[in-house]
mmCIF file of C-alpha atoms and ligand atoms in Angstrom:
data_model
loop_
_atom_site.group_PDB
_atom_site.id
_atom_site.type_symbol
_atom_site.label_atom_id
_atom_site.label_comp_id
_atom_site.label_asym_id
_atom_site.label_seq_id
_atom_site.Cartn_x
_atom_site.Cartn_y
_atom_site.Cartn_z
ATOM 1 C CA UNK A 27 41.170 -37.150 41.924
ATOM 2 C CA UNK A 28 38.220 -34.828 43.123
ATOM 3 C CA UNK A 29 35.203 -36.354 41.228
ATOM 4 C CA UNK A 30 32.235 -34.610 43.669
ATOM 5 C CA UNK A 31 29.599 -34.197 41.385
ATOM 6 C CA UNK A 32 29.527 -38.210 40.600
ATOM 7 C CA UNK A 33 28.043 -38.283 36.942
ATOM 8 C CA UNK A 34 24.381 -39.526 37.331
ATOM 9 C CA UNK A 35 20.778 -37.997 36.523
ATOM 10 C CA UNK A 36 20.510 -34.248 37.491
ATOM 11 C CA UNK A 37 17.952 -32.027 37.657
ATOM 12 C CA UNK A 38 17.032 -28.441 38.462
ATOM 13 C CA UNK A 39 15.641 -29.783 41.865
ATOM 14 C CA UNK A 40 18.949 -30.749 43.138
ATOM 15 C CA UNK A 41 20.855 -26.937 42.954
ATOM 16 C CA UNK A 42 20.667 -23.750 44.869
ATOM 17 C CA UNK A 43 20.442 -21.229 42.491
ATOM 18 C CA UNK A 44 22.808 -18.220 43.231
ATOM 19 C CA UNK A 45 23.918 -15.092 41.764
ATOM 20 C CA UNK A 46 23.596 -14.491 37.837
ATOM 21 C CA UNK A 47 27.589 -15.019 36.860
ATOM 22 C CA UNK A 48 27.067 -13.889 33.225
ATOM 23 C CA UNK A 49 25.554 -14.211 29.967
ATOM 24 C CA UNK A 50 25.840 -15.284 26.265
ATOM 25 C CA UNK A 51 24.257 -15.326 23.125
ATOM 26 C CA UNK A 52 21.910 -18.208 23.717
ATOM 27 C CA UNK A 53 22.025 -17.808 27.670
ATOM 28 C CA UNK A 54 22.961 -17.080 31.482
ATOM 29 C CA UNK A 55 25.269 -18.447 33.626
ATOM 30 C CA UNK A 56 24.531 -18.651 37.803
ATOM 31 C CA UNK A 57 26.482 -19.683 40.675
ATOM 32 C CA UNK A 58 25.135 -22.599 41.934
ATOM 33 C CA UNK A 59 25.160 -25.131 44.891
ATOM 34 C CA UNK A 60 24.463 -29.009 44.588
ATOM 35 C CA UNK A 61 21.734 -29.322 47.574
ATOM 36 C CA UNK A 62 23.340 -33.085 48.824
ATOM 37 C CA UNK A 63 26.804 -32.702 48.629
ATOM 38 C CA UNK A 64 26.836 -28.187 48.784
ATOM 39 C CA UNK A 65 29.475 -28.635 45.649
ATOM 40 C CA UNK A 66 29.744 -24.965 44.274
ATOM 41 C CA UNK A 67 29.348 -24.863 40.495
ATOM 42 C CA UNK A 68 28.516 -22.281 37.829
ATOM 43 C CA UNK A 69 25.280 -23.598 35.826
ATOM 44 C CA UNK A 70 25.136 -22.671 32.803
ATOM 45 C CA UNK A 71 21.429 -22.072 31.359
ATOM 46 C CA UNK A 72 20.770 -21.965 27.725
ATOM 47 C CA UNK A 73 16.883 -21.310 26.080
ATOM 48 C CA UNK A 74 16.261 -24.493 23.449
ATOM 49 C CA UNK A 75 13.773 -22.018 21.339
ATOM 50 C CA UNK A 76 16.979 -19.649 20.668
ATOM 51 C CA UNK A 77 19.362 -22.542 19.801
ATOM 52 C CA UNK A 78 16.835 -23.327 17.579
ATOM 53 C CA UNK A 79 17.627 -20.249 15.386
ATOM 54 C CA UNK A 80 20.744 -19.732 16.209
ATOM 55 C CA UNK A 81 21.725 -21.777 12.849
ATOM 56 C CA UNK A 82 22.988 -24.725 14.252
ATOM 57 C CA UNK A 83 23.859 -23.726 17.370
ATOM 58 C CA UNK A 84 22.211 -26.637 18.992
ATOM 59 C CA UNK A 85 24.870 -29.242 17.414
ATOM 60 C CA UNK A 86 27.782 -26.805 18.979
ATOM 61 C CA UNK A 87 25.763 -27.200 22.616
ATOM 62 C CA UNK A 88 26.298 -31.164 21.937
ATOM 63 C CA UNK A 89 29.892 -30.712 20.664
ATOM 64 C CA UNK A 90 30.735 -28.787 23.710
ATOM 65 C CA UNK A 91 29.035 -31.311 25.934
ATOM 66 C CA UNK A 92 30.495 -34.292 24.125
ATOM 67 C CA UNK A 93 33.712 -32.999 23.875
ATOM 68 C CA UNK A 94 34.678 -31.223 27.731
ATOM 69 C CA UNK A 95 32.602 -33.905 29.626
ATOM 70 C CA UNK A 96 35.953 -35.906 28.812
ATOM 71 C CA UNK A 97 38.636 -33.586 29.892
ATOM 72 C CA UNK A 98 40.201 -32.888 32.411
ATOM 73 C CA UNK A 99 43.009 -30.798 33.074
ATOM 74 C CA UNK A 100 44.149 -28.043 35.208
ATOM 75 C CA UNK A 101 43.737 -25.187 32.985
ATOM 76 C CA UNK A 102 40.561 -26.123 31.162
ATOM 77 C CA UNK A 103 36.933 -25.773 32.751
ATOM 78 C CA UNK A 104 35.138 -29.049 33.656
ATOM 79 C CA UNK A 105 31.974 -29.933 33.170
ATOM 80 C CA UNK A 106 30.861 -32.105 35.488
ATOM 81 C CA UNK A 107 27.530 -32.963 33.622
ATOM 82 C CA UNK A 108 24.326 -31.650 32.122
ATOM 83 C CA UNK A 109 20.445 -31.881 32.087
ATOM 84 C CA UNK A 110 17.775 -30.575 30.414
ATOM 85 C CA UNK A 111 13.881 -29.906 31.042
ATOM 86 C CA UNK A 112 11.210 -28.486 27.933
ATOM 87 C CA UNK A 113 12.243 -25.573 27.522
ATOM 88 C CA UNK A 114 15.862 -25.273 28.417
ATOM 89 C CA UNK A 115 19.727 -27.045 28.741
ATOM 90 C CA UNK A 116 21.483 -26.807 32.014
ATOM 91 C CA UNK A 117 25.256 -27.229 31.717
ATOM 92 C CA UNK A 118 26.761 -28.040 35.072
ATOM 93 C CA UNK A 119 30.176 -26.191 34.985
ATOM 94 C CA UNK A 120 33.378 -25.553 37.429
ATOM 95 C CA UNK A 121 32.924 -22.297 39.350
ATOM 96 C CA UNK A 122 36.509 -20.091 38.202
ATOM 97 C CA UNK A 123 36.599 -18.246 41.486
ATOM 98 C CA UNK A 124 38.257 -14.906 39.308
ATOM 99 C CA UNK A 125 36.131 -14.957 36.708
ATOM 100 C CA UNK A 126 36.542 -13.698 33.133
ATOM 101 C CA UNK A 127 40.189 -13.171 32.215
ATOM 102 C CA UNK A 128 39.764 -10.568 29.859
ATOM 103 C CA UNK A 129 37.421 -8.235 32.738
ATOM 104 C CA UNK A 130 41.060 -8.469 34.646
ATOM 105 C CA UNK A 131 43.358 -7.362 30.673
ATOM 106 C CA UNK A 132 40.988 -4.778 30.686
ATOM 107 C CA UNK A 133 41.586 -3.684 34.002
ATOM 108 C CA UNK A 134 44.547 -3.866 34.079
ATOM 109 C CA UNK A 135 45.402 -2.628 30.216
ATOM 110 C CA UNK A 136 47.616 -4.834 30.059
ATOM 111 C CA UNK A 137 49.555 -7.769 31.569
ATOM 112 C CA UNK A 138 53.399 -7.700 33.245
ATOM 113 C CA UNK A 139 55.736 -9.906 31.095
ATOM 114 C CA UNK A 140 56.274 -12.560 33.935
ATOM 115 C CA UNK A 141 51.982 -12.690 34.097
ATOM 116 C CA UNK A 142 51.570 -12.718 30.507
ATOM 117 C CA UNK A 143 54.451 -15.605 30.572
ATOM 118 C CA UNK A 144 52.432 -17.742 33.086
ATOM 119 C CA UNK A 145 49.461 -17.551 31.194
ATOM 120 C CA UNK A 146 50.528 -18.637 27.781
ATOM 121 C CA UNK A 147 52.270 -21.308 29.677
ATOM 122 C CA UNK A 148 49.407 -22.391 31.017
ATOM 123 C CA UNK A 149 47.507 -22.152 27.702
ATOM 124 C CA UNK A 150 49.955 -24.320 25.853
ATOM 125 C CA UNK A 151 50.178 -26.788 28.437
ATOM 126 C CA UNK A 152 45.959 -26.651 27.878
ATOM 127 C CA UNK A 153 46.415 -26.559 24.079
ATOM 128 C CA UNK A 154 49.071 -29.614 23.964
ATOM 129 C CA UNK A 155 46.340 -31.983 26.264
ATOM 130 C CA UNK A 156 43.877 -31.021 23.785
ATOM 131 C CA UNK A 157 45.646 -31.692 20.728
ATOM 132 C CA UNK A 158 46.642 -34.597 21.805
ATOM 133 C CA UNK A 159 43.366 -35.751 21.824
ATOM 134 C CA UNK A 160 42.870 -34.639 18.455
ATOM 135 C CA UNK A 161 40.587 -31.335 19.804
ATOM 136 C CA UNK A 162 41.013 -28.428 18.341
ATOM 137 C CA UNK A 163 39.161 -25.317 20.651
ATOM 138 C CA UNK A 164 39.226 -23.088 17.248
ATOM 139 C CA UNK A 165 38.098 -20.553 19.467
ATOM 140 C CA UNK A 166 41.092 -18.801 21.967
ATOM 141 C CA UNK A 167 40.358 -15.446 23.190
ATOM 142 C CA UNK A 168 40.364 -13.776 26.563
ATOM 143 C CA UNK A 169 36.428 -13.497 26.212
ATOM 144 C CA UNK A 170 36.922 -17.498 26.345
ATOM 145 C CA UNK A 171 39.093 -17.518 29.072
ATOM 146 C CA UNK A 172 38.065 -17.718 32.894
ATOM 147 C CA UNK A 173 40.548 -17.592 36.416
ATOM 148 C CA UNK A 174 40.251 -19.789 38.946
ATOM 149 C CA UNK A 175 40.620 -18.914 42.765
ATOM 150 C CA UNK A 176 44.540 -19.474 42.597
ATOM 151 C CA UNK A 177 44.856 -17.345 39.566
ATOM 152 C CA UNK A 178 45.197 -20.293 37.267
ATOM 153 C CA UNK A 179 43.653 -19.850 33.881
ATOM 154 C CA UNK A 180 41.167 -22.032 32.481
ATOM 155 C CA UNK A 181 39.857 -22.550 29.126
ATOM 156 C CA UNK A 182 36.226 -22.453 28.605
ATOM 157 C CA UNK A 183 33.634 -22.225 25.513
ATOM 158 C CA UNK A 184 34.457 -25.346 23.727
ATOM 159 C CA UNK A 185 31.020 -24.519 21.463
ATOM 160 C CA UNK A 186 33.666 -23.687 18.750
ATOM 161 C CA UNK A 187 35.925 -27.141 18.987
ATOM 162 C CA UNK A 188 35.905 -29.704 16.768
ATOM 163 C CA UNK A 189 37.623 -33.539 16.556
ATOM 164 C CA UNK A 190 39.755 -32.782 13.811
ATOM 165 C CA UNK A 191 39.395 -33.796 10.913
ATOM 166 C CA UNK A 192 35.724 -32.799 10.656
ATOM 167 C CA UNK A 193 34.052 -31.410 7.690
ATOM 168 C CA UNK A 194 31.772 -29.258 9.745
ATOM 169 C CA UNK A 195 29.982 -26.400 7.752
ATOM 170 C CA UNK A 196 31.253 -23.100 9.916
ATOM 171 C CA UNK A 197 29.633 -20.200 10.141
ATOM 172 C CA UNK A 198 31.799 -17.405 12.188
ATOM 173 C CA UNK A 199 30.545 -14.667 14.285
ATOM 174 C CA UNK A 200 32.345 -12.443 16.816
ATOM 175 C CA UNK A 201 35.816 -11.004 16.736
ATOM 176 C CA UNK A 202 37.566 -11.575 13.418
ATOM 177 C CA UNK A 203 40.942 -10.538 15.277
ATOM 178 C CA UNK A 204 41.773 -13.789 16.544
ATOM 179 C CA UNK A 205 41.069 -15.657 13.147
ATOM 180 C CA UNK A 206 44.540 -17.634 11.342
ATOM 181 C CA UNK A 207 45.168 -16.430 7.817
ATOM 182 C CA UNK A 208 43.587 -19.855 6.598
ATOM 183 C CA UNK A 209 40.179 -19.893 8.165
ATOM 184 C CA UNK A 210 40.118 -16.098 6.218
ATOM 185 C CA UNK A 211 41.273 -17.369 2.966
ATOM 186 C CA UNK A 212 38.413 -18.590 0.640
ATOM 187 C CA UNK A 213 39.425 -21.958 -0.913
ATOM 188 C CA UNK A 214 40.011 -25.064 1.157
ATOM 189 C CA UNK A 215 38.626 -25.458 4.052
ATOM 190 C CA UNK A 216 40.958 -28.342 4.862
ATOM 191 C CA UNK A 217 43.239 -26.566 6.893
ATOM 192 C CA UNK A 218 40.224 -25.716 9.285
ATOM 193 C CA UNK A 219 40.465 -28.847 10.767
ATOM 194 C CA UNK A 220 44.691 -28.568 11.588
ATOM 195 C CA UNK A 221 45.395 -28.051 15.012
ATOM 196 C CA UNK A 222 47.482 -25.119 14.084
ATOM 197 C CA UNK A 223 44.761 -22.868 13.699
ATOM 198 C CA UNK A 224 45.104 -22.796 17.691
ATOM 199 C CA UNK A 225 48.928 -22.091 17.317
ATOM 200 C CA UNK A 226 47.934 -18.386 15.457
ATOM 201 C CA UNK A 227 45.520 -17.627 18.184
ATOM 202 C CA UNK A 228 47.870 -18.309 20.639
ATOM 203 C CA UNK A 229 50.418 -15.607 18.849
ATOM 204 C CA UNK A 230 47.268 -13.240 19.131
ATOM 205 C CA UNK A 231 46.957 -13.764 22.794
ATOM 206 C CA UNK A 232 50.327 -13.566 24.021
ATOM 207 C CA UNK A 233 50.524 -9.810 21.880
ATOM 208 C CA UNK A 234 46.898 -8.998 23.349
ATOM 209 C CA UNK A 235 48.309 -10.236 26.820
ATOM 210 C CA UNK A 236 51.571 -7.864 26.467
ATOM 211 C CA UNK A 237 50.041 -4.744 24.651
ATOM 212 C CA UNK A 238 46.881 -4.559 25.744
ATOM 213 C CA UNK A 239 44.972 -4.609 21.916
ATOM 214 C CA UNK A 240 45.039 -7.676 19.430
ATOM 215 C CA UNK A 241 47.622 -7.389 16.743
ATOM 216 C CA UNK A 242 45.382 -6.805 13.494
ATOM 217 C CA UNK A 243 42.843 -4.709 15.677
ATOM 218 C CA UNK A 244 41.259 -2.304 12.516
ATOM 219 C CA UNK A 245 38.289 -2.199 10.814
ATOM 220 C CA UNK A 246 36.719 -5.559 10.004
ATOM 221 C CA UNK A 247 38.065 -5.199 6.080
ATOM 222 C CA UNK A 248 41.659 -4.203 7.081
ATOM 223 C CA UNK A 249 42.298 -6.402 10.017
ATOM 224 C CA UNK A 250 41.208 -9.504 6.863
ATOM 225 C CA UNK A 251 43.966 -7.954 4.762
ATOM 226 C CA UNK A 252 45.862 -7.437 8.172
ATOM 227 C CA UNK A 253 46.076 -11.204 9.036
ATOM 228 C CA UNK A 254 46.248 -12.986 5.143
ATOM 229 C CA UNK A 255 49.727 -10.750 4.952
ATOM 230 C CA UNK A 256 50.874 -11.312 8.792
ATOM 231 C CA UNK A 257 50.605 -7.486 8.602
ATOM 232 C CA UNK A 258 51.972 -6.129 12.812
ATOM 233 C CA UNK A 259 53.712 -4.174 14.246
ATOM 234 C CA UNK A 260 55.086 -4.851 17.842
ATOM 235 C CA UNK A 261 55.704 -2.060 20.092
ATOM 236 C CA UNK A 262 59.763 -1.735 20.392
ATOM 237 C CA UNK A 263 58.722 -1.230 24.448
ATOM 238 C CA UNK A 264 58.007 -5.216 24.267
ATOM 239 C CA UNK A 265 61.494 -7.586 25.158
ATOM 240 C CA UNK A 266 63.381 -9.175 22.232
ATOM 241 C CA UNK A 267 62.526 -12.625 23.891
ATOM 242 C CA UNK A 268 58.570 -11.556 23.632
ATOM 243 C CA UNK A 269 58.808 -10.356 20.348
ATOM 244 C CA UNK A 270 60.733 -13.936 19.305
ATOM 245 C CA UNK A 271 57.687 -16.501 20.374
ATOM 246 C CA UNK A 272 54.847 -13.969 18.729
ATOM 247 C CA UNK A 273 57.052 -13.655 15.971
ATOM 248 C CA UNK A 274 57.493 -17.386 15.938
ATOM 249 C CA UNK A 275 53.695 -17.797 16.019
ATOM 250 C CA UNK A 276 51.962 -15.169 14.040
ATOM 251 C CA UNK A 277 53.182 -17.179 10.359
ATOM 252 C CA UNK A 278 51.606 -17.336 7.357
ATOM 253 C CA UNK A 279 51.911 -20.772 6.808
ATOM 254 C CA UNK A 280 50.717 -23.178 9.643
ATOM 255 C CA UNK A 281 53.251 -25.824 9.202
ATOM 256 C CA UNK A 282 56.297 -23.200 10.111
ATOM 257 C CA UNK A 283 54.368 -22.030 13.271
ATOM 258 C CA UNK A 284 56.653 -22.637 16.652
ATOM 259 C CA UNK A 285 55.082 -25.934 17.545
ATOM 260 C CA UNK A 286 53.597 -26.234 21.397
ATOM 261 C CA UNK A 287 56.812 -28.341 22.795
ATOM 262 C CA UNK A 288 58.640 -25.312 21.831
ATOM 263 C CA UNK A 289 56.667 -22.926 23.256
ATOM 264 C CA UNK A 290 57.049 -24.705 26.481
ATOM 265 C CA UNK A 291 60.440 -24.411 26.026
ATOM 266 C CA UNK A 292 61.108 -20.718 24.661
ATOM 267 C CA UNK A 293 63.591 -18.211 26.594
ATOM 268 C CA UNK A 294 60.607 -16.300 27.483
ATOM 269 C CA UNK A 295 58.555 -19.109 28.921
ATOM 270 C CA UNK A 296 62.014 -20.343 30.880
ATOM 271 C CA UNK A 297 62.824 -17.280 32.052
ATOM 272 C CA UNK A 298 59.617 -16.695 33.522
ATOM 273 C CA UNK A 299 58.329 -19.913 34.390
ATOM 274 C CA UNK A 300 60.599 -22.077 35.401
ATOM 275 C CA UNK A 301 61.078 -21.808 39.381
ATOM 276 C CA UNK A 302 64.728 -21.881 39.440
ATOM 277 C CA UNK A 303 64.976 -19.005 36.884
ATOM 278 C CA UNK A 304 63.106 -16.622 39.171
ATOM 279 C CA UNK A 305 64.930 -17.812 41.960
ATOM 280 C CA UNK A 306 67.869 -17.067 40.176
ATOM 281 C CA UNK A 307 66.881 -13.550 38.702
ATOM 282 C CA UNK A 308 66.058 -13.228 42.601
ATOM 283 C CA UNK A 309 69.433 -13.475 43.642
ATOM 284 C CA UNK A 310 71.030 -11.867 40.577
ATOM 285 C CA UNK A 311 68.445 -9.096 41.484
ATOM 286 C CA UNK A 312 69.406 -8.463 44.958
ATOM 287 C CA UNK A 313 73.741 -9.219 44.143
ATOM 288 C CA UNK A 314 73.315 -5.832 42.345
HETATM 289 C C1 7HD B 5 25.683 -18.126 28.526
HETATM 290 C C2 7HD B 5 27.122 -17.861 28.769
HETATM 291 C C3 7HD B 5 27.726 -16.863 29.547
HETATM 292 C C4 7HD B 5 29.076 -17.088 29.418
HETATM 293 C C5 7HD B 5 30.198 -16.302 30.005
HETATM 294 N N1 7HD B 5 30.305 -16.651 31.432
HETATM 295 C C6 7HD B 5 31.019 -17.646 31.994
HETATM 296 C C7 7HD B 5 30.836 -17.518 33.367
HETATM 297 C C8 7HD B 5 31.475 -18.319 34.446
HETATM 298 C C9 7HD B 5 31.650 -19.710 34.378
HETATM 299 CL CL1 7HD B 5 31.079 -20.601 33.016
HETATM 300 C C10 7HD B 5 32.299 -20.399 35.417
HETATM 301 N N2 7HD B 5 32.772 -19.752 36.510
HETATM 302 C C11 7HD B 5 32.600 -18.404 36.591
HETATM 303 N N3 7HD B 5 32.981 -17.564 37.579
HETATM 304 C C12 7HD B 5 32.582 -16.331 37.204
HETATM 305 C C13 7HD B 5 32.849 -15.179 38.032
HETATM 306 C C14 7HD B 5 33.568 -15.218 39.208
HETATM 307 N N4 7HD B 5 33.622 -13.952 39.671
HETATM 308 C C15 7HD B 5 34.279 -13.502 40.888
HETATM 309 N N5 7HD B 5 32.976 -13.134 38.856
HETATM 310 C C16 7HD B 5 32.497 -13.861 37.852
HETATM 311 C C17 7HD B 5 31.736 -13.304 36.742
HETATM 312 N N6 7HD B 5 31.964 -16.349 35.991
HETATM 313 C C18 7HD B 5 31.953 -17.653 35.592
HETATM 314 C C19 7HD B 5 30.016 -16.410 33.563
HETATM 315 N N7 7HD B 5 29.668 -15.925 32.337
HETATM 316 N N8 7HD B 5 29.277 -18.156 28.664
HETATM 317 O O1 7HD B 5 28.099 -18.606 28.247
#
């Protein structure tokens, strides 16, 4: 297994800095290089005086660094390790050779059934490692989303993640569109902690992913009243298979969503993902 950056102390000293990659809220991102061993990383810079107000925010930088220093997975972004000096907190981070997934939706308005397959493959395969570690990201968008060189997607942002159960005080900020009909429900917050919250989101994606706008997309009052009735419509344009899994997702009540292991195995992940299938399409393709 590629371990290079071998977990010991960093410092600033030790990286090239490169080009500025990005930035946040509470930060920038740069493309870096680690002097000894010329590893290529992205290094994630974030100011300590604006975690400071950012209510909180500073226990989500810890959360995020507690919780992805111990994955590791193909479609989630490592962190190899972190450091800080008086003022700020460097996050050492994989470098996604593609960059932000949702620069490339944009782009391209929208994704090709077999692409938008592959990726919510990937993402469940992602989803099911991190549930079964009892992490729940809490936070899936394309804005949280990054591509590696090979196209591969990768996961990235875990600030919002918790180890469920966990009866952490949230406050939410960003896009309500991606939010499950329970985390916009007053009343108990219980459910805030159930991995399913993650199965929702992934419904939202795969529509965003296939039609090019989230599903609830409206003003911030009517996409709440949007999501607590399931409220959609899906373009008729969009295969029966498609409309099935989002279908199968996008429920009310978590318990009934289409768990991962049947994700994995829905006619529209099959038929897109599994090698033989497009080998087989292939052929049927070209006997016509
Ligand atoms: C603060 C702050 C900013 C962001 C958003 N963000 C993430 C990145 C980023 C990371 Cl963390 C890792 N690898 C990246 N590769 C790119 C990239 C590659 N190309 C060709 N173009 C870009 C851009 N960005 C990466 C940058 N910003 N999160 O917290």
């Amino acid at each position: 297994v590629d371990v290079p950056l071998v977990p010991k102390q960093f410092h600033l000293g030790m990286f090239e800095i490169g080009r500025p990659l990005g930035k946040g809220k509470f930060g920038r991102v740069y493309l870096a290089k680690e002097r000894s061993s010329n590893f290529i990383c992205a290094l994630k810079v974030l100011y300590k005086s604006e975690l400071q107000h950012g209510g909180g925010v500073e226990k989500q930088v810890r959360r995020e660094i507690e919780i992805q220093s111990n994955l590791r997975h193909p479609n989630i972004l490592k962190l190899y390790g972190h450091f800080h000096d008086s003022k700020r907190i460097f996050l050492i981070l994989e470098f996604a050779g593609k960059g932000e997934l949702y620069k490339h939706l944009r782009r391209e308005s929208r994704f090709p059934e077999w692409k938008a397959a592959q990726y919510i493959a990937q993402m469940a395969s992602a989803l099911q490692y991190l549930h079964r570690k009892h992490v729940i990201h809490r936070d899936i968008k394309p804005e949280n989303i990054l591509m590696g060189i090979h196209g591969e997607i990768k996961i990235s942002d875990f600030g919002w993640s918790v180890h469920a159960p966990n009866n952490r005080r949230a406050t939410l900020c960003g896009t309500l569109d991606y939010l499950p009909p329970e985390m916009i429900r007053s009343g108990s917050k219980d459910n805030w902690y159930n991995e399913k919250v993650d199965l929702w989101s992934l419904g939202v994606l795969t529509y965003e992913f296939l039609v090019g706008e989230a599903p609830f997309e409206d003003t911030p009052i009517m996409t709440q009243k949007r999501i607590a009735r399931a409220d959609m419509t899906i373009p008729e344009w969009v295969s029966k298979e498609a409309k099935d899994i989002i279908k199968r997702l996008l429920v009310l009540d978590p318990d009934k969503r289409l768990p991962l292991e049947e994700v994995l195995q829905h006619p529209w992940i099959i038929k897109h993902c599994v090698k033989g299938e497009r080998a087989a399409n292939r052929e049927k393709a070209l006997s016509k």
